[in-house]
CSV table of C-alpha atoms and ligand atoms in Angstrom, one decimal:
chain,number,residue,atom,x,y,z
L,1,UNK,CA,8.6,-9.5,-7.6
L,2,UNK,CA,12.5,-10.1,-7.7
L,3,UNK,CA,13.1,-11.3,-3.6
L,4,UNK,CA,16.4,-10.1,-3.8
L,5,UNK,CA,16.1,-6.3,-4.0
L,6,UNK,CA,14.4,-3.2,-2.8
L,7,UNK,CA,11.0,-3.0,-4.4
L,8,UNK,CA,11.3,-0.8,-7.7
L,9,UNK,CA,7.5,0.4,-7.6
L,10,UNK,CA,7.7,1.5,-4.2
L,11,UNK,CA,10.1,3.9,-5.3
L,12,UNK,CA,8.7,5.0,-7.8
L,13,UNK,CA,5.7,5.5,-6.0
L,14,UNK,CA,7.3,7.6,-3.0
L,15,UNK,CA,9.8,9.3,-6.1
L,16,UNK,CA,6.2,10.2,-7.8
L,17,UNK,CA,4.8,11.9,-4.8
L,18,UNK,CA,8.2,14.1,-4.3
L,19,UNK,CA,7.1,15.4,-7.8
L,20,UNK,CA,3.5,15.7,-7.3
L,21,UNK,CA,4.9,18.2,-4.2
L,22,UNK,CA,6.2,20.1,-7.0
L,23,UNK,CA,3.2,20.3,-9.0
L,24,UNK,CA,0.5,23.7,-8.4
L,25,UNK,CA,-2.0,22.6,-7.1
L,26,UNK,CA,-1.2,19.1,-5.4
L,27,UNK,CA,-0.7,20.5,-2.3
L,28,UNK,CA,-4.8,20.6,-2.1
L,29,UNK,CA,-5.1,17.1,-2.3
L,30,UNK,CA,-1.8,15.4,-0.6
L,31,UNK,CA,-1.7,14.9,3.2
L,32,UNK,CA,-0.1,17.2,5.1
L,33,UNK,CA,3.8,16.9,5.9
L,34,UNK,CA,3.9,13.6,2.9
L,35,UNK,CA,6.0,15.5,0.5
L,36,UNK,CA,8.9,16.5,3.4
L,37,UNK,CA,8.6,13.1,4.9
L,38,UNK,CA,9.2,11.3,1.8
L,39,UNK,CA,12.3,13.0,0.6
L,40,UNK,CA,13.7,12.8,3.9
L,41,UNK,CA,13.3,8.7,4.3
L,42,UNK,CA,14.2,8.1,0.5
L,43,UNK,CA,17.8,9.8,1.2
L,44,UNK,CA,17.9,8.7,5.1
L,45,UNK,CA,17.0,4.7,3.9
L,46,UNK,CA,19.9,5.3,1.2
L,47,UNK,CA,16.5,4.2,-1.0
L,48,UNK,CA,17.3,7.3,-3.4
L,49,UNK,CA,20.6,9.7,-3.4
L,50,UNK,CA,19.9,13.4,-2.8
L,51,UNK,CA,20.7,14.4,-6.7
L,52,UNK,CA,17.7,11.7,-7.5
L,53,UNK,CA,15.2,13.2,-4.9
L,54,UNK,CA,16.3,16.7,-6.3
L,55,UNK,CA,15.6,16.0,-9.6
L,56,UNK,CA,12.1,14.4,-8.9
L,57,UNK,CA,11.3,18.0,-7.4
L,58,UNK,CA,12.1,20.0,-10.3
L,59,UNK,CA,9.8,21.7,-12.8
L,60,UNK,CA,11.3,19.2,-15.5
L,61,UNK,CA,10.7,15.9,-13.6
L,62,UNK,CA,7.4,17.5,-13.5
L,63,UNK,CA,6.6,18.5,-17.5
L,64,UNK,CA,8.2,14.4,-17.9
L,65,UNK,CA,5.3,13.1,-15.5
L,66,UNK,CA,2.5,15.7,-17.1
L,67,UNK,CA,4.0,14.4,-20.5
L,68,UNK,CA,3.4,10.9,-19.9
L,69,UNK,CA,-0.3,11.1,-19.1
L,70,UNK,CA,-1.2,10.3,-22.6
L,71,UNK,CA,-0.4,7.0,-21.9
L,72,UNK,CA,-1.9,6.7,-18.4
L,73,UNK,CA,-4.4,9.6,-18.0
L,74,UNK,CA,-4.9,10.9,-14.7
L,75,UNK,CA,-1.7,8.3,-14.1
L,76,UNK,CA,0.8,11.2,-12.3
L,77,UNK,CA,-1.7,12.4,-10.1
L,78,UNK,CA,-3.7,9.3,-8.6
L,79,UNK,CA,-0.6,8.7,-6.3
L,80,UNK,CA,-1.9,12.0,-4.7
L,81,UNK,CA,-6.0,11.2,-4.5
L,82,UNK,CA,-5.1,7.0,-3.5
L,83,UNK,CA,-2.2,8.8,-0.7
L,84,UNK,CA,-5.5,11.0,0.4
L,85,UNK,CA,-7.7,8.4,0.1
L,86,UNK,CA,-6.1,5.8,2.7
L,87,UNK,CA,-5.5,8.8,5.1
L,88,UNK,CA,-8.4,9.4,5.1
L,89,UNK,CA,-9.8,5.9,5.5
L,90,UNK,CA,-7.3,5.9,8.7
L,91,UNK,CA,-8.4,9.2,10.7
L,92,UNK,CA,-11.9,8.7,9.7
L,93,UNK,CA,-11.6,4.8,11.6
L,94,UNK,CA,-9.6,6.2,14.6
L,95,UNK,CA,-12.2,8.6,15.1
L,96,UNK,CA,-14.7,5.8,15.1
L,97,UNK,CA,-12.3,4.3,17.6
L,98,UNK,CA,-10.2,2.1,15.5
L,99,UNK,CA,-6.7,1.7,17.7
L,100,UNK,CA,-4.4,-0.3,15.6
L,101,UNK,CA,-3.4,0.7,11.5
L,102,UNK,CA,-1.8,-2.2,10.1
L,103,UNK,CA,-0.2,-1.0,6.5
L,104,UNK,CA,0.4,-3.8,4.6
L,105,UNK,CA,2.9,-3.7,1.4
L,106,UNK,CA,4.5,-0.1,3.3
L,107,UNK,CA,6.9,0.5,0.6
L,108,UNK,CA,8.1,4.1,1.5
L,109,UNK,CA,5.0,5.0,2.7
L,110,UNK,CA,5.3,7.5,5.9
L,111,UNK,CA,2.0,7.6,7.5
L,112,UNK,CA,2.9,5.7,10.1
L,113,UNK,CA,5.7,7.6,11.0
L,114,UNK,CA,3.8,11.1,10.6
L,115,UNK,CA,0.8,10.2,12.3
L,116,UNK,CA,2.5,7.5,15.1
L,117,UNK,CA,3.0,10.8,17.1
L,118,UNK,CA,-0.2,12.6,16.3
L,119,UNK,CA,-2.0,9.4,18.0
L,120,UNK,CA,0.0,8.4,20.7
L,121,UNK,CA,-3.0,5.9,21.9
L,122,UNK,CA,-2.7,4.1,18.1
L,123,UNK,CA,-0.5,1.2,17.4
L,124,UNK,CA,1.0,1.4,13.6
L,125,UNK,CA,2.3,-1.4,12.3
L,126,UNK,CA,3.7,-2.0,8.7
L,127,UNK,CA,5.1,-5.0,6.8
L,128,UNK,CA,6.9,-4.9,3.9
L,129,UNK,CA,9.3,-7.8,2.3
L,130,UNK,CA,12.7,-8.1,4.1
L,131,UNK,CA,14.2,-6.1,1.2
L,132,UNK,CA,12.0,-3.6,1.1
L,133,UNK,CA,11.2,-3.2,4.9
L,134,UNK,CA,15.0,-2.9,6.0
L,135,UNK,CA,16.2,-0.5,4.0
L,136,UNK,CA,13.1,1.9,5.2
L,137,UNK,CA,13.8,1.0,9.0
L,138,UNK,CA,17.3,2.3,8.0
L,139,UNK,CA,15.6,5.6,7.3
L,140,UNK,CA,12.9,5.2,10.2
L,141,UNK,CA,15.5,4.8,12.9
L,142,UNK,CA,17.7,7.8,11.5
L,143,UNK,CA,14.5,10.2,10.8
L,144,UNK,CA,13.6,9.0,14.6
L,145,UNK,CA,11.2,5.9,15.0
L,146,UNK,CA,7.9,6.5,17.8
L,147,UNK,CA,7.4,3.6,20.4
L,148,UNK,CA,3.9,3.0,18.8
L,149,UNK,CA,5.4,2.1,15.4
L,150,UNK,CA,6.3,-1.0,14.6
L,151,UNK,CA,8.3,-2.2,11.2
L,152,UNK,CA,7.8,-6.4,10.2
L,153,UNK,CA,10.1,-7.9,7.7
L,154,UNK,CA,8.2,-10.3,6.4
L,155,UNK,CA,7.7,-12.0,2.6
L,156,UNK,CA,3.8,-12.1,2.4
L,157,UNK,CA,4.1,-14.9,-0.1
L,158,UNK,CA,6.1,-17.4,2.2
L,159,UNK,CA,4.1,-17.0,5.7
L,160,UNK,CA,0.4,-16.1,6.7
L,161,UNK,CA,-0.6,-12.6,7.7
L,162,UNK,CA,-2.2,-14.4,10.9
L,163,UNK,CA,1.3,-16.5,12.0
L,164,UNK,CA,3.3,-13.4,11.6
L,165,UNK,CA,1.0,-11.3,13.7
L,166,UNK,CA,-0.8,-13.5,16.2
L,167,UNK,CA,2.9,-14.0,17.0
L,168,UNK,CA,3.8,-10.2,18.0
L,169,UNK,CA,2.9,-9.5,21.3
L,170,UNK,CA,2.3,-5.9,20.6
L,171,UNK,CA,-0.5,-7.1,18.3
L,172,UNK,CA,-4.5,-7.1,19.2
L,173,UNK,CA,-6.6,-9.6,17.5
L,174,UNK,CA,-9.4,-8.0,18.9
L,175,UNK,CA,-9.4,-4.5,18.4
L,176,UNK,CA,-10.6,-2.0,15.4
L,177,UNK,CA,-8.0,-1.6,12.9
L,178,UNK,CA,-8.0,-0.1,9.4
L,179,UNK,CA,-6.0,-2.0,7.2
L,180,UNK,CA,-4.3,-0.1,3.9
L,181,UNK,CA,-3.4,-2.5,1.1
L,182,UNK,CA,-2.2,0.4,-1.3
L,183,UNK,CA,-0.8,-1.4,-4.9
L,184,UNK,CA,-0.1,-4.4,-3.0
L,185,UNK,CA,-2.9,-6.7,-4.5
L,186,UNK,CA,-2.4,-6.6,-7.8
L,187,UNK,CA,1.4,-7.9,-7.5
L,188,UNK,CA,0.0,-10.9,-6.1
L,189,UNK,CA,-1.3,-14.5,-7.4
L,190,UNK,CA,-5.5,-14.9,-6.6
L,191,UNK,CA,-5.2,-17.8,-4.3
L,192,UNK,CA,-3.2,-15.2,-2.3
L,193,UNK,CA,-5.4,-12.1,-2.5
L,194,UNK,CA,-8.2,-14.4,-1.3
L,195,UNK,CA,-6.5,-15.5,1.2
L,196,UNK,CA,-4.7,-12.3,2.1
L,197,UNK,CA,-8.4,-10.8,2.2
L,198,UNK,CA,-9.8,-13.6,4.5
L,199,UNK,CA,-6.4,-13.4,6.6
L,200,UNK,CA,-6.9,-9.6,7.2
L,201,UNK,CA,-10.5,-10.7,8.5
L,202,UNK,CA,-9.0,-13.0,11.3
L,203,UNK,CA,-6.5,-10.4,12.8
L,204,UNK,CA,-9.1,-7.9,13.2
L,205,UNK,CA,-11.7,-6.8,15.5
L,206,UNK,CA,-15.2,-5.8,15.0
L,207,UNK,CA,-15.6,-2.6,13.4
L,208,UNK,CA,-12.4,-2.9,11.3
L,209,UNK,CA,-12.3,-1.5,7.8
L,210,UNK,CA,-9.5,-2.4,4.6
L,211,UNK,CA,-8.6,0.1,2.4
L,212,UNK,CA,-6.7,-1.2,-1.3
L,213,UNK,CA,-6.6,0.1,-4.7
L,214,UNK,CA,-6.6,-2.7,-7.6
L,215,UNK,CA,-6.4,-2.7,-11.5
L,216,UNK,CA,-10.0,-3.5,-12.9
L,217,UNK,CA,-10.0,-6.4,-15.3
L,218,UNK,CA,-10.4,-5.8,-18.9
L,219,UNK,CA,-12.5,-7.1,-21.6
L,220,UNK,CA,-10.3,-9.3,-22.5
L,221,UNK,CA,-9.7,-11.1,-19.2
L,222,UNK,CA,-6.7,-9.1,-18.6
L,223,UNK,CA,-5.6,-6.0,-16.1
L,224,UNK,CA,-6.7,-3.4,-17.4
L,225,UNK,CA,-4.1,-0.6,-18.3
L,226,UNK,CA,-6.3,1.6,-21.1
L,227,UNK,CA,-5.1,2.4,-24.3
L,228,UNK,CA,-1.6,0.7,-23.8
L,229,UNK,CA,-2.2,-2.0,-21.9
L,230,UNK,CA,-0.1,-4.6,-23.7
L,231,UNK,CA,3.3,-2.5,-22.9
L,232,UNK,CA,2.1,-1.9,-19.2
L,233,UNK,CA,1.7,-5.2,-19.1
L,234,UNK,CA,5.1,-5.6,-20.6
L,235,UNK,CA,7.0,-3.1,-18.7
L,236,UNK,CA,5.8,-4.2,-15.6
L,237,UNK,CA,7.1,-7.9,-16.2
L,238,UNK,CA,10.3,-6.9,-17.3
L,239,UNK,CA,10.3,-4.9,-14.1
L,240,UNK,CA,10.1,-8.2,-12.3
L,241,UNK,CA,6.9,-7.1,-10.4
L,242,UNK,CA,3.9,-7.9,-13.1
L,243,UNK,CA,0.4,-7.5,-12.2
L,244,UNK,CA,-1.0,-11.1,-11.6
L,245,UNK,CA,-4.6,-10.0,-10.4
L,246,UNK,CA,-7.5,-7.8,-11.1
L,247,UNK,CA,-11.4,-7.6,-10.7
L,248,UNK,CA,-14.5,-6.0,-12.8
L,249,UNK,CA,-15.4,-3.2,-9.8
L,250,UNK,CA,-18.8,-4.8,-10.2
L,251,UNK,CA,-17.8,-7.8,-9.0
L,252,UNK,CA,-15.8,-6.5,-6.0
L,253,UNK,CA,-19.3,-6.6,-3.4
L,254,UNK,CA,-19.7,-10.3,-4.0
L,255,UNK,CA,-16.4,-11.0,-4.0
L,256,UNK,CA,-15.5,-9.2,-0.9
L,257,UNK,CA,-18.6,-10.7,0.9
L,258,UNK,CA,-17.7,-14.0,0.3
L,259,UNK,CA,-14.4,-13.5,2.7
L,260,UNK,CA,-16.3,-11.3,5.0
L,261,UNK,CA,-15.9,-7.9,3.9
L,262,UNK,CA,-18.5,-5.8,3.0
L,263,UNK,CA,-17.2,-3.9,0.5
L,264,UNK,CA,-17.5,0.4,-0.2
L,265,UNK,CA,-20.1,0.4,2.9
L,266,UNK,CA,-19.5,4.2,3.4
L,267,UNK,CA,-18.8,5.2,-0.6
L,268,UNK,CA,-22.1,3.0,-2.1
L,269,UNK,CA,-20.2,3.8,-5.4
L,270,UNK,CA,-17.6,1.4,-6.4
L,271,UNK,CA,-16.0,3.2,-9.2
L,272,UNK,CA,-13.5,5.4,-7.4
L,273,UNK,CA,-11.3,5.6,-9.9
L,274,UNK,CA,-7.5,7.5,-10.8
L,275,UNK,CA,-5.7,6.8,-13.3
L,276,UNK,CA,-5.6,3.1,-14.0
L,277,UNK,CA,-6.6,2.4,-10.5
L,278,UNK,CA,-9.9,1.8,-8.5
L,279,UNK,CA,-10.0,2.3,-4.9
L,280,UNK,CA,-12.2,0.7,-2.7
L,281,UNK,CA,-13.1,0.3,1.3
L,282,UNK,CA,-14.9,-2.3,2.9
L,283,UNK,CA,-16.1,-3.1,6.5
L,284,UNK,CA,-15.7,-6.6,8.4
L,285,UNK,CA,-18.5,-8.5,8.8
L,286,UNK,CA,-19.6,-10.7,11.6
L,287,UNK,CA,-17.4,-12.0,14.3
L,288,UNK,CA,-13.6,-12.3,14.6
L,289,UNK,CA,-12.2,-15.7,14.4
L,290,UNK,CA,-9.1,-16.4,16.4
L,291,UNK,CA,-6.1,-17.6,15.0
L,292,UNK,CA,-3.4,-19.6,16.9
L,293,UNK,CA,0.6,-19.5,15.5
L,294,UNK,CA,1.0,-22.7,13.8
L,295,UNK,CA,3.9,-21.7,11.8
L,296,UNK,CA,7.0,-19.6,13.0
L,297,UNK,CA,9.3,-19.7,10.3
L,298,UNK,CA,12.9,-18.5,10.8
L,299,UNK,CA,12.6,-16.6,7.9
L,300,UNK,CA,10.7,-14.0,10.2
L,301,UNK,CA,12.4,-10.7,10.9
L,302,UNK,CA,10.9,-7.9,13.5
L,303,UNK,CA,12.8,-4.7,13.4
L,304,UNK,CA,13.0,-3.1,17.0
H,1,SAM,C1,3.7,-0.7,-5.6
H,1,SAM,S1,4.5,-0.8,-4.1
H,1,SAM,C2,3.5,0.1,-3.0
H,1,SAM,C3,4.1,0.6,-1.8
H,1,SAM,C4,3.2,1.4,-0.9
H,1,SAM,N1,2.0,0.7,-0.6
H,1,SAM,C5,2.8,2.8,-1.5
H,1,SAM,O1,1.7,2.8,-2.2
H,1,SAM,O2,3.6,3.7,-1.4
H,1,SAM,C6,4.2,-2.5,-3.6
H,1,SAM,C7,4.8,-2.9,-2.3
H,1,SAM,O3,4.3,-4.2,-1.9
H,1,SAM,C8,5.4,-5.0,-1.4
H,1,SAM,N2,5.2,-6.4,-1.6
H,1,SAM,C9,5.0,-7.0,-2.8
H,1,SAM,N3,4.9,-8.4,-2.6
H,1,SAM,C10,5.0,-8.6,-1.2
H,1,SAM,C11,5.0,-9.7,-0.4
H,1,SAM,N4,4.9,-10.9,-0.9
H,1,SAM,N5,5.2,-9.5,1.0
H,1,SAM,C12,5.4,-8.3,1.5
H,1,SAM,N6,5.4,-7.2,0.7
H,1,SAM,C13,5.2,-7.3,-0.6
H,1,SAM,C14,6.6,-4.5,-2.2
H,1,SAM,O4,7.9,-4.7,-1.5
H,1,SAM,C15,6.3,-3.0,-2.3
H,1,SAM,O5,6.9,-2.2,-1.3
């Protein structure tokens, strides 16, 4: 992705699900309170003007989105099942006693801040790349930020999950977290998801749990997009934030186990799929290894 600027699909992601509150029938399937929370921290972060958050919620930006699903089918609405999908993941793991959410790649995602003050006993933290992550705690801090939410700055691709955590006090390397990589991993390199993968193992307790969607990986060795996959592939690398990795769902178990994770442990059905997206969960395995700082770069950036 471009460093420079505010991440393009993460508005078009939270933009998406201001439609989809628009749309008969969504209202089933989104969490509660997403829709108003969106809009509100798009115009608060400056993210999107009001005009551009009251066009995404009328009936036409609606038909345009429907329209478009012969390209992507199932495409418009996914961002609604994956949103429910990872809330879910979360309440289901603090019910089984999971006390920290890390959400990794936030974008404009706002379950943190709607469910920081539902669970006052649950730490939330998020990370997103500096340009990303500051315009949003722009909109946090006006929209009103909880004490148990915390917003990192930090490039992913430039310093290790386990330096920029093992470094905040507020973190716990032992406790049960649920971790939400939502369209995170396939924007970056392989080395890196491996290592983002085995990374999210080290900062976690026993009994943690990662939630991610990914693009499966074609016949051809490429991300697989359906019918149009060429322009996806296209329009997405003009965008500046092409899709550098994917994996055949069949292959997700072994490759998950190999950095620790046992992989859809509560689905035992690994093609959970919208749109051109598979969504998966998977369950730490064996016992936390502890990771000292050995790197803290001044790159790093904690919003208070
Ligand atoms: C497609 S958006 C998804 C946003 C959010 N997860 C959602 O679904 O609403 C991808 C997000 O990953 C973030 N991202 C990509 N590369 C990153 C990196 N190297 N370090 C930190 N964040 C990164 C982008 O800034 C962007 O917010």
């Amino acid at each position: 992705m471009r460093k420079d600027r505010p991440s393009r699909t993460a508005l078009k992601v939270a933009l998406n699900i201001v439609t989809l509150g628009s749309k008969p029938g969504m209202e089933a399937i989104l969490p509660a309170g997403i829709v108003d929370a969106t809009r509100k921290l798009l115009v608060a972060s400056g993210a999107a003007g009001e005009r551009t958050v009251k066009w995404s919620q009328s009936q036409t930006s609606v038909a345009i989105y429907d329209a478009f699903d012969w390209m992507l089918p199932g495409q418009f609405e996914a961002f609604a099942h994956r949103k429910a999908f990872c809330e879910r993941q979360v309440r289901e793991g603090i019910d089984d006693g999971t006390t920290q959410i890390l959400v990794l790649g936030a974008g404009y995602d706002t379950l943190g801040w709607r469910l920081a003050p539902e669970f006052s006993g649950v730490n939330f933290f998020e990370i997103d790349h500096p340009a990303t992550a500051r315009l949003k705690d722009r909109g946090i801090k006006a929209m009103g930020r909880q004490k148990n939410l915390r917003l990192i700055a930090e490039d992913l691709g430039k310093r290790k999950l386990s330096d920029v955590l093992t470094t905040d006090k507020s973190w716990d390397q032992s406790a049960p977290t649920v971790i939400i990589a939502e369209g995170l991993v396939m924007y970056l390199p392989p080395e890196a998801v491996r290592d983002l993968f085995c990374q999210c193992g080290a900062v976690a307790g026993g009994g943690s749990r990662i939630a991610f969607s990914y693009i499966p990986t074609g016949a051809d060795g490429r991300p697989d997009a359906g019918r149009w996959t060429g322009l996806m592939l296209w329009l997405q690398k003009v965008a500046g934030e092409p899709w550098l990795w994917s994996i055949r769902p069949e292959e997700l178990g072994q490759f998950m186990a190999e950095l620790g994770w046992e992989a859809n442990f509560s689905q035992g059905d690994l093609k959970y799929k919208y749109g051109v997206e598979y969504f998966a969960v998977a369950k730490k395995k064996g016992a936390p290894i502890v990771f000292t700082n050995t790197n803290d770069s001044q790159d790093r950036f904690i919003m208070e």
